[in-house]
Coordinates of C-alpha atoms in Angstrom, one line a residue:
M615 CA 216.7 143.8 258.4
L616 CA 215.9 142.8 254.5
L617 CA 214.1 139.5 253.8
L618 CA 215.8 139.5 250.4
S619 CA 218.2 136.4 251.4
I620 CA 215.6 134.6 252.9
W621 CA 213.1 135.5 250.1
F622 CA 215.9 134.6 247.8
S623 CA 216.3 130.8 249.0
I624 CA 212.5 130.4 248.8
F625 CA 212.4 132.1 245.7
L626 CA 214.6 128.9 244.3
I627 CA 212.8 126.1 245.9
S628 CA 209.9 127.2 244.6
G629 CA 211.0 126.1 241.1
V630 CA 210.5 129.5 239.0
I631 CA 214.1 130.1 238.7
G632 CA 214.9 126.9 236.3
D633 CA 216.0 125.8 233.3
D634 CA 212.6 125.3 231.4
S635 CA 211.6 128.6 229.5
C636 CA 208.6 130.1 227.9
V637 CA 210.5 133.0 226.1
A638 CA 213.5 131.9 223.9
G639 CA 216.0 135.2 225.0
P640 CA 218.8 136.1 223.3
T641 CA 221.9 133.8 223.7
S642 CA 224.5 136.8 223.9
C643 CA 224.3 140.5 224.9
E644 CA 226.3 143.3 224.0
D645 CA 226.9 145.9 226.9
T646 CA 225.0 148.8 225.4
P647 CA 224.1 152.3 227.1
Y648 CA 220.3 152.0 226.6
R649 CA 218.3 149.3 227.6
S650 CA 216.5 147.3 225.5
L651 CA 212.5 147.7 225.0
D652 CA 211.6 143.9 225.7
G653 CA 213.9 143.9 228.8
S654 CA 216.5 141.6 227.2
C655 CA 220.1 141.7 228.2
N656 CA 219.4 143.9 231.3
N657 CA 221.1 141.2 233.0
L658 CA 224.0 140.1 230.9
D659 CA 224.4 136.6 232.3
N660 CA 220.6 135.8 232.0
P661 CA 219.2 137.7 228.7
S662 CA 216.0 136.7 229.1
W663 CA 215.2 137.4 232.8
G664 CA 212.5 140.3 232.9
L665 CA 211.1 139.5 229.5
P666 CA 207.9 139.8 228.1
Y667 CA 205.9 136.0 228.6
T668 CA 208.0 134.9 231.5
R669 CA 206.8 133.5 235.0
Y670 CA 205.9 135.2 238.1
G671 CA 208.3 135.1 240.7
R672 CA 206.9 134.2 244.3
I673 CA 208.0 134.9 247.8
L674 CA 206.4 131.1 248.9
P675 CA 205.5 127.9 246.6
A676 CA 202.2 127.9 244.9
K677 CA 199.2 126.5 246.7
Y678 CA 196.8 124.8 244.6
G679 CA 194.1 122.7 245.3
D680 CA 196.0 119.6 243.9
G681 CA 199.1 120.9 244.2
I682 CA 199.7 121.6 240.3
S683 CA 196.9 124.2 238.8
T684 CA 193.4 123.9 240.6
L685 CA 191.8 126.6 242.6
P686 CA 192.6 126.3 246.4
V687 CA 190.1 124.9 248.9
A688 CA 190.0 124.9 252.3
K689 CA 191.9 122.7 254.7
S690 CA 189.2 120.4 255.1
G691 CA 188.8 120.0 251.4
K692 CA 185.4 121.9 251.3
P693 CA 185.2 124.9 248.7
L694 CA 186.4 128.2 250.3
P695 CA 183.7 131.1 250.7
G696 CA 182.4 132.5 247.4
A697 CA 184.7 135.5 246.4
R698 CA 181.0 137.9 245.7
E699 CA 180.2 136.7 249.3
I700 CA 183.6 138.0 250.6
S701 CA 183.2 141.2 248.7
T702 CA 179.8 142.1 250.2
S703 CA 180.3 140.7 253.5
L704 CA 183.8 142.7 254.0
F705 CA 184.5 145.4 251.8
P706 CA 181.2 147.4 251.3
E707 CA 181.0 151.1 250.1
V708 CA 181.6 153.6 252.9
N709 CA 183.2 156.8 251.8
I710 CA 186.1 157.8 254.2
T711 CA 188.6 160.2 252.7
D712 CA 192.2 160.3 253.4
R713 CA 193.6 163.4 255.5
F714 CA 196.5 164.1 253.5
L715 CA 196.9 162.6 250.2
T716 CA 195.6 163.7 246.7
L717 CA 194.0 160.9 244.4
N718 CA 197.0 160.9 242.0
T719 CA 199.0 159.1 245.0
M720 CA 196.3 155.9 244.1
Q721 CA 196.4 156.9 240.4
F722 CA 200.5 156.9 240.5
G723 CA 199.9 153.4 241.9
Q724 CA 197.9 152.1 239.2
F725 CA 200.7 153.7 236.3
I726 CA 203.1 151.6 238.4
S727 CA 201.4 148.5 238.4
H728 CA 200.9 148.6 234.8
D729 CA 204.2 149.1 234.2
L730 CA 205.3 146.0 236.0
S731 CA 202.7 143.7 235.5
L732 CA 200.0 142.4 233.0
T733 CA 198.6 138.8 233.5
V734 CA 198.6 137.1 229.9
L735 CA 194.7 135.7 229.0
G736 CA 194.3 133.1 226.2
G737 CA 190.9 134.4 225.3
S738 CA 187.7 136.3 226.0
Q739 CA 186.1 136.4 229.5
S740 CA 182.8 136.5 228.5
I741 CA 182.9 132.5 227.3
C742 CA 183.0 131.7 231.1
C743 CA 179.3 132.5 231.8
S744 CA 176.1 132.6 229.6
P745 CA 175.3 135.8 227.6
E746 CA 172.2 136.1 230.4
G747 CA 174.9 136.2 233.2
Q748 CA 174.2 132.5 234.2
M749 CA 176.5 129.9 235.3
L750 CA 176.9 127.2 232.7
N751 CA 176.8 123.6 233.2
A752 CA 180.0 121.7 234.2
S753 CA 180.0 120.1 230.7
S754 CA 180.0 123.0 228.7
M755 CA 182.1 125.1 231.0
P756 CA 184.9 125.7 228.6
Q757 CA 188.4 125.3 229.8
G758 CA 190.5 127.6 231.7
C759 CA 187.2 129.2 233.5
A760 CA 186.9 130.2 236.6
P761 CA 183.6 132.1 236.9
I762 CA 182.3 133.5 240.0
S763 CA 179.0 132.4 241.6
V764 CA 176.3 135.2 242.6
S765 CA 173.9 133.9 245.5
D766 CA 169.9 134.4 244.7
D767 CA 169.9 136.9 247.8
D768 CA 173.1 139.2 246.7
P769 CA 172.2 142.8 247.2
D770 CA 172.9 144.0 243.7
Y771 CA 173.3 141.3 240.9
S772 CA 170.2 139.5 242.2
Q773 CA 168.1 142.3 241.1
A774 CA 169.3 142.2 237.4
K775 CA 169.0 138.3 237.7
I776 CA 172.6 137.7 237.3
H777 CA 174.1 134.4 238.9
C778 CA 177.7 134.6 237.1
L779 CA 180.3 136.8 237.1
A780 CA 182.8 135.6 234.2
L781 CA 186.6 135.0 234.7
L782 CA 189.2 133.6 232.4
R783 CA 192.0 132.3 234.2
T784 CA 195.7 133.4 233.8
T785 CA 197.6 131.5 230.9
T786 CA 200.5 129.5 232.9
D787 CA 203.7 128.0 231.8
L788 CA 202.1 124.7 232.1
D789 CA 199.4 125.9 229.5
R790 CA 201.9 127.1 226.8
G791 CA 203.6 123.5 227.3
C792 CA 207.1 125.0 228.2
K793 CA 207.7 123.6 231.6
I794 CA 209.7 120.3 231.9
S795 CA 208.0 118.7 234.7
G796 CA 204.3 118.5 234.6
T797 CA 204.6 117.7 238.6
K798 CA 205.6 121.3 239.4
P799 CA 203.0 124.0 240.2
A800 CA 202.0 126.0 237.6
E801 CA 203.4 129.8 237.1
Q802 CA 201.3 132.4 235.7
L803 CA 202.8 134.4 232.9
T804 CA 203.1 138.3 232.6
Q805 CA 202.8 140.1 229.2
V806 CA 205.4 143.2 230.1
T807 CA 208.7 143.5 231.2
S808 CA 209.6 143.2 234.9
Y809 CA 211.5 146.6 235.3
L810 CA 210.2 150.0 236.0
D811 CA 210.7 151.3 232.3
L812 CA 207.6 153.2 231.2
S813 CA 206.9 150.2 229.1
L814 CA 203.3 151.4 229.4
I815 CA 204.5 154.4 227.4
Y816 CA 207.4 152.7 225.0
G817 CA 206.0 149.2 224.5
N818 CA 207.8 145.9 225.1
D819 CA 209.4 145.3 221.7
E820 CA 210.8 147.0 218.8
K821 CA 207.8 146.5 216.7
V822 CA 205.0 147.8 219.2
N823 CA 207.1 150.8 220.0
S824 CA 208.0 151.3 216.0
Q825 CA 204.1 152.2 215.6
I826 CA 204.4 155.0 218.1
R827 CA 207.3 156.7 217.4
K828 CA 207.7 159.7 214.4
F829 CA 211.3 158.9 213.6
Q830 CA 211.7 162.3 213.3
G831 CA 213.6 164.4 216.2
G832 CA 213.3 161.3 218.5
L833 CA 209.7 162.2 218.8
L834 CA 206.8 159.9 219.3
S835 CA 204.1 160.5 217.1
T836 CA 201.4 163.1 218.0
E837 CA 198.2 165.2 216.9
M838 CA 197.4 168.4 217.6
R839 CA 193.8 169.4 218.7
D840 CA 192.8 172.8 220.5
G841 CA 196.5 173.8 221.1
Q842 CA 197.5 170.5 222.7
F843 CA 199.7 167.6 221.4
W844 CA 197.8 164.0 222.0
P845 CA 198.9 160.3 221.3
T846 CA 197.3 159.6 217.9
N847 CA 194.1 158.0 217.1
S848 CA 193.4 154.6 217.3
K849 CA 192.9 152.3 213.9
N850 CA 190.9 149.7 216.0
K851 CA 188.8 151.5 218.2
Q852 CA 186.3 149.0 219.0
K853 CA 189.7 147.1 220.6
D854 CA 191.2 150.1 222.3
C855 CA 188.1 152.2 223.5
P856 CA 185.2 149.3 223.6
F857 CA 183.1 151.8 225.1
A858 CA 183.6 154.7 223.1
V859 CA 180.7 156.3 220.9
K860 CA 180.9 156.8 217.4
N861 CA 182.9 160.1 217.1
D862 CA 184.7 159.8 220.5
V863 CA 188.9 160.2 220.1
C864 CA 190.5 157.1 220.8
Y865 CA 194.2 156.8 221.5
Y866 CA 196.5 154.3 219.8
A867 CA 199.0 153.2 222.4
T868 CA 201.5 150.5 223.1
D869 CA 199.5 148.8 226.3
D870 CA 195.8 147.6 225.8
R871 CA 195.0 149.2 229.1
F872 CA 196.2 152.8 227.9
N873 CA 192.5 154.0 227.3
Q874 CA 191.0 152.4 230.9
N875 CA 190.1 155.6 233.1
P876 CA 190.4 159.0 232.8
Q877 CA 192.9 159.7 235.6
L878 CA 195.0 156.9 234.3
L879 CA 195.1 158.2 230.8
A880 CA 196.0 161.8 232.2
L881 CA 199.1 160.5 233.7
E882 CA 200.2 158.4 230.5
V883 CA 199.4 161.6 228.4
L884 CA 201.7 163.4 230.8
F885 CA 204.8 161.2 230.4
Y886 CA 204.0 160.7 226.8
R887 CA 204.3 164.7 226.2
E888 CA 207.5 164.9 228.5
H889 CA 209.3 162.6 226.2
N890 CA 208.7 164.9 223.3
R891 CA 209.7 167.8 225.3
I892 CA 213.0 166.4 226.6
A893 CA 213.6 165.3 222.8
S894 CA 212.7 168.6 221.6
R895 CA 215.1 170.4 224.2
L896 CA 217.8 167.8 223.5
S897 CA 217.9 168.4 219.5
E898 CA 218.7 172.3 220.5
V899 CA 221.3 171.3 223.0
N900 CA 222.8 168.5 220.8
P901 CA 221.8 169.7 216.9
H902 CA 224.1 166.9 215.7
W903 CA 222.2 164.2 217.6
N904 CA 220.6 162.1 215.1
D905 CA 216.6 160.9 215.6
E906 CA 217.5 157.4 217.0
R907 CA 220.4 159.0 219.2
L908 CA 217.7 161.8 220.6
F909 CA 215.0 158.8 221.1
Q910 CA 216.8 156.6 223.7
E911 CA 218.4 159.6 225.8
A912 CA 214.9 161.3 225.9
R913 CA 213.6 157.6 227.3
K914 CA 216.4 157.6 229.4
I915 CA 216.0 160.7 231.1
N916 CA 212.1 159.7 231.1
I917 CA 212.4 156.8 232.9
G918 CA 215.3 158.2 235.3
S919 CA 212.7 161.0 236.3
Y920 CA 210.0 158.5 236.7
Q921 CA 212.2 156.5 238.8
N922 CA 212.9 159.2 241.0
I923 CA 209.8 160.3 241.5
M924 CA 208.4 157.1 242.3
Y925 CA 211.2 156.3 245.0
Y926 CA 212.1 159.5 246.6
E927 CA 208.2 161.4 246.6
W928 CA 205.9 158.8 246.0
L929 CA 207.3 155.6 248.2
P930 CA 207.9 158.0 251.1
E931 CA 204.1 159.1 251.2
L932 CA 203.1 155.0 251.7
F933 CA 205.7 154.1 254.3
G934 CA 207.4 156.9 255.6
R935 CA 211.2 157.9 254.6
K936 CA 212.9 156.4 257.7
V937 CA 211.8 152.8 256.8
L938 CA 212.7 153.1 253.3
I939 CA 216.0 154.1 254.5
S940 CA 216.2 151.2 257.0
E941 CA 215.1 148.7 254.4
Q942 CA 217.4 150.3 251.8
I943 CA 214.8 151.0 249.3
I944 CA 216.0 154.3 249.1
H945 CA 219.8 155.8 250.2
D946 CA 220.2 158.8 251.7
T947 CA 222.9 159.9 249.5
H948 CA 223.3 162.7 246.4
G949 CA 225.6 160.2 244.7
Y950 CA 225.5 157.0 243.2
I951 CA 224.0 153.7 244.4
D952 CA 225.7 150.5 243.1
D953 CA 224.0 147.6 245.0
Y954 CA 223.0 145.9 241.5
Q955 CA 222.0 141.8 242.0
D956 CA 223.0 140.5 239.2
T957 CA 222.4 137.0 240.4
V958 CA 218.7 137.7 241.2
N959 CA 215.7 137.4 238.8
P960 CA 213.7 140.5 238.6
A961 CA 210.4 138.7 237.8
V962 CA 207.5 140.4 239.7
L963 CA 206.5 139.1 242.5
N964 CA 203.0 137.2 242.5
E965 CA 201.9 138.1 245.8
F966 CA 202.6 141.9 245.0
S967 CA 200.9 142.0 241.6
N968 CA 198.1 140.1 242.7
A969 CA 197.6 140.6 246.2
A970 CA 199.3 143.1 248.0
Y971 CA 199.3 145.9 245.4
R972 CA 195.4 145.3 244.6
H973 CA 194.7 146.8 248.0
F974 CA 195.3 150.3 246.3
H975 CA 191.5 149.7 245.2
T976 CA 190.6 150.9 248.5
A977 CA 191.5 154.5 247.7
V978 CA 189.6 154.9 244.4
A979 CA 187.1 157.7 244.2
G980 CA 184.1 157.1 242.0
S981 CA 183.9 160.9 241.4
L982 CA 186.5 163.0 239.7
D983 CA 186.6 166.2 240.7
L984 CA 187.3 169.1 237.9
M985 CA 189.1 171.8 239.1
K986 CA 190.0 175.6 238.1
E987 CA 193.2 177.3 238.3
D988 CA 192.0 178.6 241.8
R989 CA 191.1 174.9 242.8
S990 CA 187.3 175.4 243.0
T991 CA 185.3 172.5 241.6
E992 CA 182.8 173.2 239.3
N993 CA 181.9 169.8 237.9
S994 CA 182.8 166.2 238.2
L995 CA 183.0 163.0 236.2
R996 CA 181.6 159.6 237.2
L997 CA 184.1 157.1 236.7
S998 CA 182.0 154.6 235.2
D999 CA 180.9 156.6 232.6
W1000 CA 184.4 157.1 230.9
Y1001 CA 185.8 153.4 231.2
H1002 CA 187.8 152.9 228.0
R1003 CA 186.9 156.1 226.5
S1004 CA 189.7 158.6 225.6
E1005 CA 187.1 161.0 225.0
S1006 CA 187.1 162.1 228.6
L1007 CA 190.3 164.0 228.1
E1008 CA 189.3 166.2 225.1
V1009 CA 185.4 167.2 225.9
N1010 CA 186.5 170.3 225.5
E1011 CA 189.6 172.4 225.6
N1012 CA 189.8 173.0 229.3
L1013 CA 189.0 169.5 230.4
F1014 CA 192.6 168.0 230.5
D1015 CA 194.1 170.5 233.0
D1016 CA 190.9 170.5 235.0
L1017 CA 191.1 167.1 235.4
V1018 CA 194.6 167.5 236.4
R1019 CA 194.1 169.7 238.8
G1020 CA 191.7 167.5 240.5
L1021 CA 193.8 164.6 240.2
N1022 CA 196.6 166.6 242.1
T1023 CA 194.1 168.3 244.8
Q1024 CA 191.3 165.9 245.3
H1025 CA 192.0 163.6 247.9
Q1026 CA 192.2 159.9 247.7
M1027 CA 190.1 157.6 249.8
E1028 CA 191.1 156.1 252.8
F1029 CA 193.2 152.9 252.9
D1030 CA 191.1 150.6 254.5
R1031 CA 188.3 148.0 253.7
Y1032 CA 185.8 150.1 251.9
H1033 CA 185.5 150.4 248.1
D1034 CA 183.4 152.9 245.9
K1035 CA 180.7 151.0 244.0
E1036 CA 182.0 152.7 241.0
I1037 CA 184.5 149.6 240.8
S1038 CA 182.5 147.1 243.2
L1039 CA 179.7 147.1 241.4
Y1040 CA 180.0 149.3 237.9
L1041 CA 183.3 148.7 237.0
F1042 CA 183.5 148.5 233.0
R1043 CA 179.8 148.5 232.9
G1044 CA 179.8 150.5 229.5
K1045 CA 176.3 151.3 228.4
Q1046 CA 175.1 148.6 230.8
S1047 CA 173.4 149.4 234.0
I1048 CA 175.3 147.1 236.5
G1049 CA 179.3 146.4 235.7
R1050 CA 182.0 143.9 237.6
D1051 CA 182.8 143.9 241.2
I1052 CA 186.7 144.2 241.2
L1053 CA 186.8 143.0 244.9
A1054 CA 185.1 139.5 243.7
I1055 CA 187.7 139.8 241.1
D1056 CA 190.9 140.2 243.1
I1057 CA 189.6 137.6 245.4
Q1058 CA 189.3 135.2 243.0
R1059 CA 192.3 136.1 240.9
S1060 CA 194.5 135.4 244.1
R1061 CA 193.0 132.0 244.1
D1062 CA 193.9 131.4 240.3
H1063 CA 197.4 132.4 240.6
G1064 CA 197.2 129.9 243.7
L1065 CA 198.9 132.5 246.3
A1066 CA 199.8 131.0 249.7
S1067 CA 197.6 131.9 252.4
Y1068 CA 197.4 135.0 254.5
N1069 CA 198.5 132.8 257.5
D1070 CA 201.6 131.4 255.5
M1071 CA 202.8 134.8 254.2
R1072 CA 202.2 136.6 258.0
Q1073 CA 204.7 134.2 259.3
F1074 CA 207.1 134.7 256.4
C1075 CA 206.6 138.6 257.4
G1076 CA 207.8 137.5 260.9
Y1077 CA 204.7 136.3 262.8
K1078 CA 203.8 133.4 264.7
K1079 CA 201.7 131.1 262.4
A1080 CA 197.9 131.3 264.0
I1081 CA 196.3 128.2 265.3
T1082 CA 193.3 130.1 266.1
F1083 CA 191.4 133.1 264.6
R1084 CA 192.4 134.8 267.9
D1085 CA 196.3 135.0 267.0
F1086 CA 195.6 137.4 264.2
S1087 CA 194.6 140.1 267.1
H1088 CA 198.5 140.9 266.4
T1089 CA 197.8 142.3 263.1
M1090 CA 193.9 143.1 262.8
S1091 CA 191.0 144.3 265.0
H1092 CA 188.7 142.1 267.0
Q1093 CA 186.0 143.1 264.6
H1094 CA 187.8 142.1 261.6
I1095 CA 188.7 138.8 263.4
R1096 CA 185.0 138.2 263.9
M1097 CA 184.1 139.0 260.4
L1098 CA 186.7 136.3 259.1
E1099 CA 185.5 133.6 261.7
D1100 CA 181.9 134.1 260.4
L1101 CA 183.2 133.1 256.8
Y1102 CA 186.3 131.1 257.0
E1103 CA 186.4 127.5 258.5
Q1104 CA 189.7 128.0 260.2
P1105 CA 193.1 130.4 260.1
D1106 CA 194.9 128.8 257.4
D1107 CA 192.0 129.1 255.3
V1108 CA 192.2 132.9 255.1
D1109 CA 192.9 134.5 251.6
L1110 CA 196.3 136.2 251.7
Y1111 CA 194.4 139.5 249.7
V1112 CA 191.6 139.5 252.1
G1113 CA 193.8 139.1 255.3
G1114 CA 196.0 141.4 254.2
S1115 CA 193.5 144.1 253.6
L1116 CA 191.9 143.4 257.0
E1117 CA 195.3 144.2 258.8
S1118 CA 195.7 147.2 261.1
R1119 CA 197.6 150.0 259.5
L1120 CA 201.3 150.9 260.5
P1121 CA 202.3 154.1 261.9
H1122 CA 203.7 156.2 259.2
S1123 CA 202.4 153.4 256.6
L1124 CA 199.2 152.8 254.3
V1125 CA 199.1 149.4 254.9
G1126 CA 199.5 146.8 257.7
P1127 CA 202.7 144.4 258.4
T1128 CA 202.0 141.9 255.9
F1129 CA 200.8 143.8 253.1
R1130 CA 203.8 146.3 253.7
C1131 CA 206.6 143.4 254.0
I1132 CA 205.1 142.1 250.2
L1133 CA 205.4 145.4 249.2
L1134 CA 208.7 146.6 250.1
E1135 CA 210.0 143.1 248.7
E1136 CA 209.0 143.9 245.4
F1137 CA 210.4 147.9 245.6
Y1138 CA 213.7 146.4 246.7
L1139 CA 213.8 143.8 244.0
A1140 CA 212.9 146.4 241.3
R1141 CA 215.4 148.5 241.9
T1142 CA 218.4 146.2 242.9
T1143 CA 218.1 144.1 239.9
D1144 CA 217.8 146.8 237.3
R1145 CA 221.1 147.3 235.5
Y1146 CA 219.8 150.5 234.2
W1147 CA 218.6 151.6 237.4
F1148 CA 218.8 155.5 237.2
E1149 CA 221.2 155.8 240.4
R1150 CA 224.2 153.7 239.3
S1151 CA 227.3 155.2 238.0
S1152 CA 227.0 153.6 234.7
E1153 CA 224.0 155.6 234.0
F1154 CA 224.4 159.2 234.2
T1155 CA 227.3 161.6 235.2
K1156 CA 227.3 163.3 238.5
P1157 CA 225.8 166.8 237.3
Q1158 CA 223.5 164.8 235.2
L1159 CA 222.0 162.9 238.4
A1160 CA 221.8 165.9 240.4
E1161 CA 219.7 167.4 237.4
I1162 CA 217.5 163.7 237.6
R1163 CA 216.8 164.3 241.1
K1164 CA 215.2 167.3 240.8
A1165 CA 212.7 165.5 239.0
S1166 CA 209.1 165.9 240.4
M1167 CA 205.3 165.0 239.8
S1168 CA 204.5 168.8 239.9
R1169 CA 207.0 169.8 237.4
I1170 CA 205.5 167.3 235.1
V1171 CA 202.6 168.5 235.1
C1172 CA 203.5 172.2 234.9
D1173 CA 205.6 171.5 231.9
N1174 CA 203.1 169.2 230.0
S1175 CA 199.5 170.6 230.6
K1176 CA 198.2 173.9 228.8
D1177 CA 197.1 176.5 231.3
I1178 CA 198.0 175.1 234.6
R1179 CA 200.2 177.7 236.1
S1180 CA 200.8 176.5 240.1
M1181 CA 201.4 173.3 241.9
Q1182 CA 202.2 172.3 245.5
E1183 CA 205.7 171.0 245.5
N1184 CA 204.7 167.4 246.0
A1185 CA 201.6 166.5 243.7
F1186 CA 200.9 163.5 246.4
V1187 CA 200.2 165.4 249.3
A1188 CA 196.9 168.0 248.8
P1189 CA 197.7 171.4 248.8
G1190 CA 196.5 172.9 252.2
S1191 CA 197.6 170.4 254.4
K1192 CA 201.5 170.2 254.2
K1193 CA 202.3 172.3 251.2
T1194 CA 200.8 175.1 249.6
L1195 CA 200.7 175.8 245.9
I1196 CA 203.7 178.1 244.5
P1197 CA 204.4 179.1 240.9
C1198 CA 205.1 176.7 238.2
S1199 CA 208.3 178.6 237.7
E1200 CA 209.8 178.4 241.2
L1201 CA 209.8 174.6 241.0
P1202 CA 212.9 173.0 240.5
A1203 CA 213.4 171.8 236.8
I1204 CA 216.0 169.4 234.8
D1205 CA 218.5 171.4 233.1
L1206 CA 219.3 169.3 230.4
E1207 CA 222.1 171.4 229.2
M1208 CA 224.1 169.0 231.4
W1209 CA 223.7 166.7 228.2
K1210 CA 225.6 168.9 226.0
E1211 CA 228.4 167.6 224.2
N1212 CA 231.0 169.8 223.4

């Protein structure tokens, strides 16, 4: 049974929905066939819902140290255990691969997260520590900093004499002065729309989008190199690709994270090219359509395909199809689904973006296989060598295809408490010998956002609130309970991200019960609050919807790579486990003749 009705009542209590706003949206809306770029007027009665620079939503009320904005403390009033200490104690590097799922399962997850969420920061992270990596005095600490302390006996950073990991707090409605009452808890702001609308490809407003459009034939701007189309080069390489060397390619894009890592880049380029492939074909089917019509229709089809892939290919591998149907995340139908919730705010849940969904970091692999058409591995890339470097896709003319084959063949890492040091020690290291720790950042960021404790969220998701650590035995192993006892004073102190990451996985699920509860809430919310969801009767004709339902990640790969000739039916399941490779020509394809106007 869905928890949405319970959640919505709490959502109202938490003060996230209110009269005070950080964004002045339009005062009236026209019911158009195409979604806006900034999410405005998706909800006709509440035009500013889902806009960039609006608040995250919450399942449970914020839990700050002072009730307003300071970092949480233990129930006793003492400081919580350090984020870096928790990282080294609970989340070490142990390489265990998933038995069935490809690395694309993890990577598509990051692709989605960049579509739904981007916290607003008020400046550079670096100001929160000294240039030598030392903690600043309280008197000289810039406002808005929440640096992570590193102990003298840290197994890694102590050798580099680093005692401070910089972290700038997320900008809130209090910081922006857009909350009427200063007695309400601070709510963080997100920079992107709350909808699954490929905003990481198309941008979040008209001005940014105009910089990637060709304004001819409905196309996005591209450059041709080695017989392949690529996004255009950035005019500000230092900003978009800070670790690039002098002659590196660096893509201009609508999202600052576009060039973050090779596999994310690969997916972004595939969907970027897919837009142009659709637009080009539509111009043949309907030669009388102008540039704007071609752009909007291609974007609409591209987003619909993406939503179908996410809900009917990707999500079933995370939770199982039966659970998704029983929780009404998806429906067992070939027809329309009209359960749009126009009275519910689509704001992305804070517990989702800054706790449950970050558990995907456990599946990251530090070495990326490059594979030939026969799926033999001839080489690999070290992840930390290629952060923020688009050149990773164009070292040679075959590298993009080799990387994409590897992404859809190499197994992701197991969903457990272990993490690769490429992200827990060498994250964004650039030319340095050591980088950042994503686990420490995840923990500190969840505290920055004042997320409810693991114990509180666990109770919301149907379990009795733990009085002693042993009461966690319904959701995690005795070994993990003992680990928590060694770090925390009592059950109410356990961070949501930490407790959820240690839960035992449910059958047919990649996560435990608390994280599954949060994730399902968000995926239900994202679908039912989107007036332009691809399965609504207003979006496509029945023949067109039948074509959209043919969309698959494997077909996106086949249609937008240079020399990939075969793929498994489901790109998220490794070939040789459940599926085998088949010729691209035999994969179902969307017939764009269904969009022909007589």
